[in-house]
Each structure stands twice: as C-alpha cells, then as structure tokens.
PDB file of C-alpha atoms in Angstrom:
ATOM      1  CA  MET A 159      -0.146   0.216   0.342  1.00 38.00           C
ATOM      2  CA  ARG A 160       1.470   3.595  -0.866  1.00 35.00           C
ATOM      3  CA  GLN A 161       2.545   5.668   1.212  1.00 35.00           C
ATOM      4  CA  THR A 162       2.732   9.881   1.156  1.00 33.00           C
ATOM      5  CA  ALA A 163       3.527  12.093   2.134  1.00 30.00           C
ATOM      6  CA  MET A 164       1.849  13.633   5.347  1.00 30.00           C
ATOM      7  CA  PHE A 165      -4.158   9.363   8.680  1.00 30.00           C
ATOM      8  CA  PHE A 166      -6.930  10.922  10.305  1.00 30.00           C
ATOM      9  CA  ALA A 167      -5.415  11.353  11.663  1.00 29.00           C
ATOM     10  CA  PHE A 168      -9.052   9.044  13.940  1.00 29.00           C
ATOM     11  CA  ALA A 169      -7.020  11.151  12.455  1.00 30.00           C
ATOM     12  CA  ALA A 170      -6.607  15.156  13.703  1.00 29.00           C
ATOM     13  CA  SER A 171      -9.147  16.225  16.504  1.00 26.00           C
ATOM     14  CA  LEU A 172      -9.652  19.824  17.304  1.00 23.00           C
ATOM     15  CA  VAL A 173     -11.024  22.759  15.758  1.00 24.00           C
ATOM     16  CA  LEU A 174      -8.372  22.669  12.470  1.00 26.00           C
ATOM     17  CA  ALA A 175      -9.677  25.671  11.304  1.00 22.00           C
ATOM     18  CA  LEU A 176      -8.602  28.010  13.549  1.00 22.00           C
ATOM     19  CA  PHE A 177      -5.297  26.421  13.829  1.00 25.00           C
ATOM     20  CA  LEU A 178      -4.616  26.479   9.791  1.00 28.00           C
ATOM     21  CA  PHE A 179      -4.608  30.553   9.439  1.00 26.00           C
ATOM     22  CA  GLY A 180      -3.594  31.949  12.301  1.00 27.00           C
ATOM     23  CA  GLU A 181      -0.457  33.165  10.054  1.00 31.00           C
ATOM     24  CA  PHE A 182      -3.195  35.180   8.225  1.00 29.00           C
ATOM     25  CA  ALA A 183      -3.418  39.024   9.606  1.00 31.00           C
ATOM     26  CA  PRO A 184      -7.871  38.865   9.598  1.00 38.00           C
ATOM     27  CA  VAL A 185      -8.912  41.984   7.925  1.00 39.00           C
ATOM     28  CA  SER A 186     -12.678  41.125   7.229  1.00 43.00           C
ATOM     29  CA  ALA A 187     -15.409  38.950   8.813  1.00 39.00           C
ATOM     30  CA  ALA A 188     -16.083  37.890   4.509  1.00 44.00           C
ATOM     31  CA  ALA A 189     -11.919  37.190   3.871  1.00 43.00           C
ATOM     32  CA  GLU A 190     -11.440  35.581   7.225  1.00 44.00           C
ATOM     33  CA  ALA A 191     -14.727  32.661   6.505  1.00 45.00           C
ATOM     34  CA  LYS A 192     -12.554  32.482   3.092  1.00 46.00           C
ATOM     35  CA  SER A 193      -9.098  31.555   4.174  1.00 52.00           C
ATOM     36  CA  ARG A 194     -11.340  29.519   6.829  1.00 49.00           C
ATOM     37  CA  THR A 195     -13.213  27.865   3.665  1.00 55.00           C
ATOM     38  CA  GLU A 196     -10.301  27.674   1.761  1.00 61.00           C
ATOM     39  CA  ALA A 197      -8.123  26.021   4.680  1.00 56.00           C
ATOM     40  CA  LEU A 198     -10.573  23.364   5.472  1.00 58.00           C
ATOM     41  CA  GLU A 199     -10.868  22.454   1.041  1.00 64.00           C
ATOM     42  CA  ALA A 200      -6.601  21.572   1.364  1.00 64.00           C
ATOM     43  CA  ALA A 201      -6.796  19.856   4.933  1.00 60.00           C
ATOM     44  CA  ALA A 202      -9.174  17.430   3.638  1.00 63.00           C
ATOM     45  CA  GLU A 203      -8.345  17.545  -0.006  1.00 68.00           C
ATOM     46  CA  ARG A 204      -4.685  15.661   1.910  1.00 69.00           C
ATOM     47  CA  LEU A 205      -6.295  13.285   3.428  1.00 67.00           C
ATOM     48  CA  VAL A 206      -8.572  11.904  -0.111  1.00 66.00           C
ATOM     49  CA  GLN A 207      -4.718  10.901  -1.534  1.00 69.00           C
ATOM     50  CA  ILE A 208      -3.915   9.298   1.649  1.00 68.00           C
ATOM     51  CA  VAL A 209      -6.875   7.765   1.592  1.00 65.00           C
ATOM     52  CA  ASP A 210      -9.093   6.397  -1.268  1.00 63.00           C
ATOM     53  CA  GLU A 211     -11.992   3.908  -1.536  1.00 66.00           C
ATOM     54  CA  GLU A 212      -9.429   1.096  -2.868  1.00 70.00           C
ATOM     55  CA  GLU A 213      -7.086   1.085  -0.142  1.00 67.00           C
ATOM     56  CA  LEU A 214      -9.468   1.054   3.197  1.00 66.00           C
ATOM     57  CA  SER A 215     -11.449  -1.602   1.080  1.00 69.00           C
ATOM     58  CA  GLN A 216      -8.446  -2.870   1.329  1.00 72.00           C
ATOM     59  CA  LEU A 217      -8.633  -2.429   5.386  1.00 70.00           C
ATOM     60  CA  PHE A 218     -11.963  -3.437   6.576  1.00 68.00           C
ATOM     61  CA  GLY A 219     -11.323  -6.462   4.909  1.00 72.00           C
ATOM     62  CA  LEU A 220      -8.376  -7.668   6.209  1.00 79.00           C
ATOM     63  CA  LEU A 221     -10.523  -7.272   9.038  1.00 80.00           C
ATOM     64  CA  GLU A 222     -12.042 -10.568   8.750  1.00 83.00           C
ATOM     65  CA  LYS A 223      -9.072 -12.462   8.712  1.00 87.00           C
ATOM     66  CA  MET A 224     -10.274 -12.589  12.582  1.00 91.00           C
ATOM     67  CA  LYS A 225     -12.332 -15.744  11.887  1.00 89.00           C
ATOM     68  CA  ASP A 226      -9.846 -16.875  10.358  1.00 88.00           C
ATOM     69  CA  ALA A 227      -7.436 -16.203  13.546  1.00 91.00           C
ATOM     70  CA  GLY A 228      -9.627 -17.883  14.926  1.00 90.00           C
ATOM     71  CA  LEU A 229     -10.833 -15.490  17.013  1.00 93.00           C
ATOM     72  CA  SER A 230     -13.647 -14.819  17.970  1.00 93.00           C
ATOM     73  CA  TRP A 231     -16.363 -11.356  20.025  1.00 96.00           C
ATOM     74  CA  ASN A 232     -15.274 -10.315  23.274  1.00 96.00           C
ATOM     75  CA  GLY A 233     -17.574  -7.780  24.585  1.00 94.00           C
ATOM     76  CA  GLU A 234     -15.532  -6.834  27.686  1.00 95.00           C
ATOM     77  CA  ILE A 235     -13.202  -5.542  26.667  1.00 96.00           C
ATOM     78  CA  THR A 236     -14.963  -3.014  23.622  1.00 96.00           C
ATOM     79  CA  VAL A 237     -14.984   0.283  25.084  1.00 97.00           C
ATOM     80  CA  PRO A 238     -17.782   0.935  28.515  1.00 96.00           C
ATOM     81  CA  ARG A 239     -20.690   2.005  26.992  1.00 94.00           C
ATOM     82  CA  SER A 240     -22.059   4.529  29.468  1.00 94.00           C
ATOM     83  CA  GLY A 241     -20.284   6.485  32.486  1.00 95.00           C
ATOM     84  CA  ILE A 242     -17.328   7.883  30.805  1.00 97.00           C
ATOM     85  CA  ILE A 243     -18.511  10.702  27.401  1.00 96.00           C
ATOM     86  CA  ALA A 244     -19.111  13.175  30.116  1.00 95.00           C
ATOM     87  CA  CYS A 245     -15.324  13.671  31.953  1.00 95.00           C
ATOM     88  CA  LYS A 246     -13.596  13.266  28.757  1.00 95.00           C
ATOM     89  CA  THR A 247     -12.135  16.729  26.708  1.00 92.00           C
ATOM     90  CA  PRO A 248     -13.261  16.913  23.480  1.00 89.00           C
ATOM     91  CA  ASP A 249      -9.999  15.944  21.641  1.00 88.00           C
ATOM     92  CA  GLN A 250     -10.354  12.584  24.308  1.00 93.00           C
ATOM     93  CA  LEU A 251     -13.653  12.204  22.403  1.00 94.00           C
ATOM     94  CA  TYR A 252     -12.431  12.341  18.998  1.00 92.00           C
ATOM     95  CA  VAL A 253     -10.141   9.432  19.746  1.00 94.00           C
ATOM     96  CA  LEU A 254     -13.384   7.824  21.562  1.00 96.00           C
ATOM     97  CA  TRP A 255     -15.197   7.997  18.672  1.00 94.00           C
ATOM     98  CA  GLY A 256     -12.954   6.284  16.741  1.00 93.00           C
ATOM     99  CA  MET A 257     -12.641   3.486  18.858  1.00 97.00           C
ATOM    100  CA  TYR A 258     -16.277   3.147  19.121  1.00 96.00           C
ATOM    101  CA  ALA A 259     -16.507   2.444  15.232  1.00 91.00           C
ATOM    102  CA  LEU A 260     -13.468  -0.402  15.611  1.00 93.00           C
ATOM    103  CA  ASP A 261     -16.489  -2.036  17.823  1.00 95.00           C
ATOM    104  CA  VAL A 262     -18.562  -1.445  15.823  1.00 91.00           C
ATOM    105  CA  THR A 263     -17.637  -3.243  13.044  1.00 87.00           C
ATOM    106  CA  TYR A 264     -16.060  -6.082  15.506  1.00 93.00           C
ATOM    107  CA  ALA A 265     -19.604  -6.409  16.163  1.00 93.00           C
ATOM    108  CA  ASN A 266     -20.513  -7.164  12.960  1.00 88.00           C
ATOM    109  CA  LEU A 267     -18.088  -9.414  12.519  1.00 88.00           C
ATOM    110  CA  PHE A 268     -19.152 -11.634  15.103  1.00 92.00           C
ATOM    111  CA  GLY A 269     -23.021 -10.674  14.053  1.00 91.00           C
ATOM    112  CA  LYS A 270     -23.331  -8.760  17.290  1.00 93.00           C
ATOM    113  CA  LYS A 271     -26.335  -5.808  17.630  1.00 90.00           C
ATOM    114  CA  ILE A 272     -24.601  -2.309  18.435  1.00 92.00           C
ATOM    115  CA  GLU A 273     -27.410  -0.803  19.705  1.00 92.00           C
ATOM    116  CA  GLU A 274     -25.824   0.264  23.148  1.00 93.00           C
ATOM    117  CA  ILE A 275     -22.752   1.191  20.657  1.00 93.00           C
ATOM    118  CA  LEU A 276     -24.139   3.083  18.460  1.00 92.00           C
ATOM    119  CA  THR A 277     -25.857   5.103  21.783  1.00 93.00           C
ATOM    120  CA  ALA A 278     -22.848   5.970  23.380  1.00 94.00           C
ATOM    121  CA  ARG A 279     -21.296   7.547  20.222  1.00 93.00           C
ATOM    122  CA  MET A 280     -24.677   9.739  19.690  1.00 92.00           C
ATOM    123  CA  GLU A 281     -24.259  10.586  22.933  1.00 94.00           C
ATOM    124  CA  LEU A 282     -20.716  11.800  22.394  1.00 95.00           C
ATOM    125  CA  GLU A 283     -21.134  13.154  19.047  1.00 93.00           C
ATOM    126  CA  GLU A 284     -23.931  15.429  20.752  1.00 94.00           C
ATOM    127  CA  ARG A 285     -21.049  16.889  23.162  1.00 94.00           C
ATOM    128  CA  ILE A 286     -18.339  17.717  20.279  1.00 93.00           C
ATOM    129  CA  GLY A 287     -20.858  19.139  17.680  1.00 92.00           C
ATOM    130  CA  TYR A 288     -21.226  16.922  15.757  1.00 89.00           C
ATOM    131  CA  PRO A 289     -23.420  17.411  13.032  1.00 87.00           C
ATOM    132  CA  ARG A 290     -26.559  15.820  12.456  1.00 81.00           C
ATOM    133  CA  ASP A 291     -27.601  17.218   8.464  1.00 79.00           C
ATOM    134  CA  LEU A 292     -25.074  15.036   6.857  1.00 74.00           C
ATOM    135  CA  PRO A 293     -25.993  13.359   3.807  1.00 68.00           C
ATOM    136  CA  ILE A 294     -24.848  10.338   5.649  1.00 63.00           C
ATOM    137  CA  PRO A 295     -24.925   6.362   3.389  1.00 60.00           C
ATOM    138  CA  ARG A 296     -28.092   4.366   4.308  1.00 58.00           C
ATOM    139  CA  LEU A 297     -28.364   1.524   4.581  1.00 51.00           C
ATOM    140  CA  LYS A 298     -31.372  -1.525   5.143  1.00 52.00           C
ATOM    141  CA  ASP A 299     -31.053  -3.589   8.735  1.00 50.00           C
ATOM    142  CA  ASN A 300     -30.947  -7.247   7.116  1.00 50.00           C
ATOM    143  CA  SER A 301     -27.581  -5.704   4.684  1.00 57.00           C
ATOM    144  CA  ASP A 302     -24.789  -8.097   4.597  1.00 63.00           C
ATOM    145  CA  HIS A 303     -20.925  -7.996   6.078  1.00 61.00           C
ATOM    146  CA  ASP A 304     -19.534  -6.840   1.684  1.00 69.00           C
ATOM    147  CA  ALA A 305     -22.664  -3.822   2.098  1.00 71.00           C
ATOM    148  CA  LYS A 306     -21.503  -2.578   5.494  1.00 67.00           C
ATOM    149  CA  LYS A 307     -18.127  -2.631   4.422  1.00 67.00           C
ATOM    150  CA  LYS A 308     -19.623  -0.284   1.449  1.00 73.00           C
ATOM    151  CA  GLY A 309     -22.005   1.344   3.864  1.00 73.00           C
ATOM    152  CA  ALA A 310     -18.320   2.002   6.159  1.00 71.00           C
ATOM    153  CA  ILE A 311     -16.642   3.352   3.247  1.00 73.00           C
ATOM    154  CA  ALA A 312     -18.415   5.116   1.630  1.00 76.00           C
ATOM    155  CA  TYR A 313     -18.886   7.614   5.263  1.00 76.00           C
ATOM    156  CA  LEU A 314     -15.432   8.123   5.171  1.00 74.00           C
ATOM    157  CA  ARG A 315     -15.602   9.597   2.039  1.00 74.00           C
ATOM    158  CA  MET A 316     -18.152  11.349   2.838  1.00 78.00           C
ATOM    159  CA  MET A 317     -16.667  12.851   5.943  1.00 77.00           C
ATOM    160  CA  ILE A 318     -13.570  13.820   4.778  1.00 74.00           C
ATOM    161  CA  GLU A 319     -15.715  15.888   1.611  1.00 76.00           C
ATOM    162  CA  GLU A 320     -17.773  17.465   4.432  1.00 78.00           C
ATOM    163  CA  SER A 321     -14.803  18.316   6.985  1.00 74.00           C
ATOM    164  CA  LYS A 322     -13.805  20.371   3.960  1.00 73.00           C
ATOM    165  CA  LYS A 323     -17.330  22.634   5.443  1.00 76.00           C
ATOM    166  CA  ASN A 324     -17.287  21.690   8.835  1.00 79.00           C
ATOM    167  CA  PRO A 325     -13.411  21.690  11.192  1.00 77.00           C
ATOM    168  CA  VAL A 326     -15.473  19.444  14.202  1.00 84.00           C
ATOM    169  CA  LEU A 327     -16.229  16.610  10.842  1.00 82.00           C
ATOM    170  CA  LEU A 328     -11.886  16.955  10.141  1.00 78.00           C
ATOM    171  CA  ASN A 329     -11.038  16.718  13.931  1.00 80.00           C
ATOM    172  CA  THR A 330     -13.661  13.863  14.033  1.00 85.00           C
ATOM    173  CA  PHE A 331     -12.122  11.690  11.716  1.00 81.00           C
ATOM    174  CA  LEU A 332      -8.056  12.615  12.107  1.00 81.00           C
ATOM    175  CA  GLY A 333      -8.549  11.721  15.973  1.00 87.00           C
ATOM    176  CA  GLY A 334     -11.327   9.043  15.204  1.00 89.00           C
ATOM    177  CA  PHE A 335      -9.269   7.194  13.157  1.00 86.00           C
ATOM    178  CA  TYR A 336      -5.933   7.500  15.402  1.00 92.00           C
ATOM    179  CA  GLY A 337      -9.008   5.928  17.867  1.00 95.00           C
ATOM    180  CA  SER A 338      -9.443   3.181  15.275  1.00 93.00           C
ATOM    181  CA  THR A 339      -5.551   2.530  15.137  1.00 94.00           C
ATOM    182  CA  LEU A 340      -5.232   1.875  18.584  1.00 96.00           C
ATOM    183  CA  GLU A 341      -8.593  -0.084  19.324  1.00 97.00           C
ATOM    184  CA  LEU A 342      -7.426  -2.651  16.110  1.00 96.00           C
ATOM    185  CA  PHE A 343      -4.221  -3.536  17.545  1.00 97.00           C
ATOM    186  CA  TYR A 344      -5.771  -3.688  21.229  1.00 97.00           C
ATOM    187  CA  LEU A 345      -8.430  -6.702  20.540  1.00 96.00           C
ATOM    188  CA  PHE A 346      -5.733  -8.010  18.351  1.00 96.00           C
ATOM    189  CA  SER A 347      -3.426  -7.353  21.545  1.00 96.00           C
ATOM    190  CA  LYS A 348      -6.488  -9.409  24.086  1.00 97.00           C
ATOM    191  CA  LEU A 349      -7.499 -12.042  21.734  1.00 96.00           C
ATOM    192  CA  GLY A 350      -4.188 -12.893  21.270  1.00 95.00           C
ATOM    193  CA  ILE A 351      -2.771 -13.371  24.001  1.00 96.00           C
ATOM    194  CA  ALA A 352      -6.205 -15.265  24.747  1.00 95.00           C
ATOM    195  CA  ALA A 353      -6.865 -17.895  22.068  1.00 92.00           C
ATOM    196  CA  GLY A 354      -2.471 -18.478  21.165  1.00 92.00           C
ATOM    197  CA  VAL A 355      -0.830 -16.941  18.628  1.00 95.00           C
ATOM    198  CA  THR A 356      -0.953 -19.097  15.150  1.00 94.00           C
ATOM    199  CA  PRO A 357      -0.120 -18.962  12.016  1.00 94.00           C
ATOM    200  CA  GLU A 358      -2.242 -17.381  11.244  1.00 94.00           C
ATOM    201  CA  PHE A 359      -3.394 -14.760  13.780  1.00 95.00           C
ATOM    202  CA  VAL A 360       0.525 -13.670  12.758  1.00 95.00           C
ATOM    203  CA  GLU A 361      -1.268 -13.767   9.484  1.00 94.00           C
ATOM    204  CA  LEU A 362      -4.263 -11.053  10.535  1.00 93.00           C
ATOM    205  CA  VAL A 363      -1.567  -8.770  12.651  1.00 94.00           C
ATOM    206  CA  ASP A 364       0.682  -8.945   9.749  1.00 93.00           C
ATOM    207  CA  VAL A 365      -1.368  -7.477   6.735  1.00 91.00           C
ATOM    208  CA  HIS A 366      -2.848  -4.312   9.394  1.00 92.00           C
ATOM    209  CA  LEU A 367       0.760  -3.237   9.091  1.00 90.00           C
ATOM    210  CA  PRO A 368       0.132  -0.255   6.205  1.00 86.00           C
ATOM    211  CA  GLN A 369      -2.922   0.290   8.507  1.00 88.00           C
ATOM    212  CA  LEU A 370       0.128   1.710  11.089  1.00 91.00           C
ATOM    213  CA  ARG A 371       1.490   3.635   8.266  1.00 87.00           C
ATOM    214  CA  ILE A 372      -1.696   5.480   7.245  1.00 85.00           C
ATOM    215  CA  THR A 373      -2.019   6.523   9.948  1.00 87.00           C
ATOM    216  CA  PHE A 374       1.539   7.694  10.639  1.00 87.00           C
ATOM    217  CA  ASP A 375       1.224   9.281   7.317  1.00 82.00           C
ATOM    218  CA  MET A 376      -2.246  11.235   8.579  1.00 79.00           C
ATOM    219  CA  LEU A 377       0.033  12.853  11.549  1.00 80.00           C
ATOM    220  CA  ASP A 378       3.150  13.786  10.042  1.00 79.00           C
ATOM    221  CA  ALA A 379       1.668  15.574   7.311  1.00 73.00           C
ATOM    222  CA  CYS A 380      -0.002  17.815  10.242  1.00 68.00           C
ATOM    223  CA  SER A 381       3.747  18.388  11.725  1.00 71.00           C
ATOM    224  CA  GLY A 382       4.131  21.223   9.519  1.00 64.00           C
ATOM    225  CA  ASP A 383       2.399  23.696  11.265  1.00 61.00           C
ATOM    226  CA  GLY A 384       3.993  23.787  13.843  1.00 65.00           C
ATOM    227  CA  GLU A 385       0.398  25.410  15.664  1.00 58.00           C
ATOM    228  CA  LEU A 386      -1.426  22.361  14.240  1.00 57.00           C
ATOM    229  CA  ALA A 387       0.762  19.862  15.704  1.00 69.00           C
ATOM    230  CA  GLN A 388       0.858  20.825  19.304  1.00 70.00           C
ATOM    231  CA  LEU A 389      -2.455  21.468  19.661  1.00 62.00           C
ATOM    232  CA  LEU A 390      -2.885  17.882  18.024  1.00 65.00           C
ATOM    233  CA  ASP A 391      -0.299  16.736  20.086  1.00 78.00           C
ATOM    234  CA  VAL A 392       0.889  15.055  16.478  1.00 77.00           C
ATOM    235  CA  GLU A 393       4.293  13.871  18.078  1.00 83.00           C
ATOM    236  CA  ASN A 394       3.589  12.000  21.375  1.00 87.00           C
ATOM    237  CA  ARG A 395       0.584  10.085  18.310  1.00 89.00           C
ATOM    238  CA  LYS A 396       3.621  10.324  16.427  1.00 91.00           C
ATOM    239  CA  ALA A 397       5.502   7.847  18.596  1.00 93.00           C
ATOM    240  CA  VAL A 398       2.164   5.589  20.529  1.00 95.00           C
ATOM    241  CA  VAL A 399       1.827   4.317  16.288  1.00 94.00           C
ATOM    242  CA  THR A 400       5.809   4.042  15.286  1.00 95.00           C
ATOM    243  CA  SER A 401       6.354   2.423  18.598  1.00 96.00           C
ATOM    244  CA  ILE A 402       3.774  -0.114  17.146  1.00 97.00           C
ATOM    245  CA  MET A 403       4.748  -0.215  14.399  1.00 95.00           C
ATOM    246  CA  THR A 404       8.188  -0.678  14.986  1.00 96.00           C
ATOM    247  CA  ILE A 405       7.079  -4.305  16.873  1.00 96.00           C
ATOM    248  CA  VAL A 406       5.367  -5.565  13.493  1.00 95.00           C
ATOM    249  CA  LYS A 407       8.070  -4.527  11.769  1.00 94.00           C
ATOM    250  CA  GLU A 408      10.996  -6.528  13.101  1.00 95.00           C
ATOM    251  CA  LYS A 409       8.821  -8.582  14.238  1.00 94.00           C
ATOM    252  CA  ILE A 410       7.042 -10.180  10.127  1.00 93.00           C
ATOM    253  CA  GLY A 411       6.007 -13.663   9.953  1.00 93.00           C
ATOM    254  CA  ASN A 412       7.058 -13.826  14.095  1.00 95.00           C
ATOM    255  CA  ILE A 413       5.537 -12.233  15.819  1.00 96.00           C
ATOM    256  CA  THR A 414       4.585 -13.748  19.694  1.00 96.00           C
ATOM    257  CA  GLU A 415       3.004 -13.487  23.157  1.00 96.00           C
ATOM    258  CA  GLU A 416       6.044 -11.366  24.370  1.00 97.00           C
ATOM    259  CA  ASP A 417       5.360  -9.552  21.715  1.00 97.00           C
ATOM    260  CA  LEU A 418       1.210  -8.793  21.632  1.00 97.00           C
ATOM    261  CA  ARG A 419       2.116  -8.215  25.635  1.00 98.00           C
ATOM    262  CA  ASN A 420       4.627  -5.217  24.337  1.00 97.00           C
ATOM    263  CA  ILE A 421       1.884  -3.514  22.302  1.00 97.00           C
ATOM    264  CA  LEU A 422      -0.434  -3.814  24.747  1.00 97.00           C
ATOM    265  CA  ALA A 423       1.449  -2.495  27.027  1.00 97.00           C
ATOM    266  CA  ILE A 424       1.487   0.810  24.675  1.00 97.00           C
ATOM    267  CA  VAL A 425      -1.812   0.717  24.016  1.00 97.00           C
ATOM    268  CA  GLU A 426      -3.205   1.215  26.911  1.00 97.00           C
ATOM    269  CA  THR A 427      -0.507   3.879  28.523  1.00 96.00           C
ATOM    270  CA  VAL A 428      -3.312   6.017  25.837  1.00 95.00           C
ATOM    271  CA  ARG A 429      -6.348   4.046  26.002  1.00 97.00           C
ATOM    272  CA  ASN A 430      -6.585   3.553  29.855  1.00 97.00           C
ATOM    273  CA  PRO A 431      -7.202   6.800  30.407  1.00 96.00           C
ATOM    274  CA  LEU A 432      -9.907   7.030  27.945  1.00 97.00           C
ATOM    275  CA  VAL A 433     -12.304   4.350  29.126  1.00 97.00           C
ATOM    276  CA  THR A 434     -11.728   5.167  33.004  1.00 97.00           C
ATOM    277  CA  PRO A 435     -15.381   6.345  34.077  1.00 96.00           C
ATOM    278  CA  CYS A 436     -16.537   9.991  35.178  1.00 95.00           C
ATOM    279  CA  ASN A 437     -16.797   9.885  39.028  1.00 87.00           C
TER     280      ASN A 437
END
C-alpha cells in the first residue's frame, strides 16, 4: 500500500480552521471566512490523497481474517457503553469516536447487536457538536457484511468531503482514525494472548501493518504546521504509532505473545485514561 508524504489522524481531532489560517491577518469577516474555507478544503484534499476507496476497502476486508485466525467476540474488552463520556475533553472524545467505530465493525463481523455502542457514540457526538444534517449513506437493516463495508467506506468519504465545511468533522475523522487504530491493536493483543499465537493470527497482525503506516502518514502531514501539531499532540501520537509499528515490522511472520504484551502496554497507556469511568 502506498505511503504519502503526509491518516487521520481516527486522526486529528480539533478546531482545525483556527489552526491552519492563523498566519493570515484578520482583514474582514468575509476574508476570514474565505481563509477558513480554503484551509479546510486544503486539509480535506490532503486526506483524499492518503485514503482512497481501494485502500479503505482492503483494510476493512482484512479485518474479516479475525475469524480465520480463530478469534471470537468478547464484549468485555470493548469500550464501555456508558459512564465514560461526560468527563472527557473534546480531543479525547474524538479518539473515543474512532474506538467506538472499530467496536461497531468488530461487533458486526460476529453478528452482535450494536445498538448500545451506537447510543454511546450518539451521546459523544452531542458533546462535540457533531452535525446531524449530513448526507449519510443509508443501509437496510438486513444488509450483508459486504454492503456494510461499502457503507462504512462511503461514510468516511462523506466525512472527508463535508469536513471542507466543518472543522468538527475533520477533527473527528483524524482523531477517530487514530482511535480506531489503537482499538484494533488493543483487540488483537487481548484476543491473541487469550487464544494463542497461531500462524493464522500472525498473518492477521502482519497484514494490518498498512493501517499503522496510513495513521502515521496522516499524523505526519500535520507536523508541518507547528501550532496545529502541538494542539493535536502529533509528536506523542506519532510516537505511539511508531512504537507499535516497529514491533510489527521487526517481527513480521514471527510475532510472539511477548510482542503482543508489549503492544498492549503501549496502547493501554493511551486507552486506559479514555475508558476510565467519570466520577
């Protein structure tokens, strides 16, 4: 899968409009609005260069290998459905949005109900001001897995397009992709340790290396703007992704339970505060 000079970053979850055009003098409200629009469009176009439909389809298709690897559903290790949202910052909520999105995909894969996850995500979206008037692709309740995969891709593409007009969407998309990547490798590590590291499981982890690369590329794209990079905590996020990617790359074809425990420790340093119940 190609790399670009720039995912999401989930991800990067903040009021991007204020960051990207800070270098312009506020000549007038109209000029500011134009600068904001241009900045959002430029950011969205960079995301389009990184995440194309074919790449997304491949990544979603790869997750189906969880069944081939002998993994199963374990709702207890997914993100809690309640009690964790009210005390989180917007930046944390953007990342949690992506974690919930990955849990929805995981649940769908094993035919589990997702209503509680969607309810939690709606509560989260209310807190970050996620727009409700989006041209969201609609699926029938009885849609098969392939249709749901295509629907998910269409949804992400819609988010990128609409983010040209709404910084909340861009922030949610960037933070969310980072969060979904963290949740993916958290689930892999927890399930792999519990089920055992088989050749099929090793292949499952290996083929998801591109998701780490895309996530890194998205974060790296934000490094060029010092203020934006700081506000998005880009360097710390890149360090997390790089640490996981280093383990996977060095152990291609030979990942061990110890490696999974090391990945788990890296992810939990970020994930644990996000899933901690509010007082």
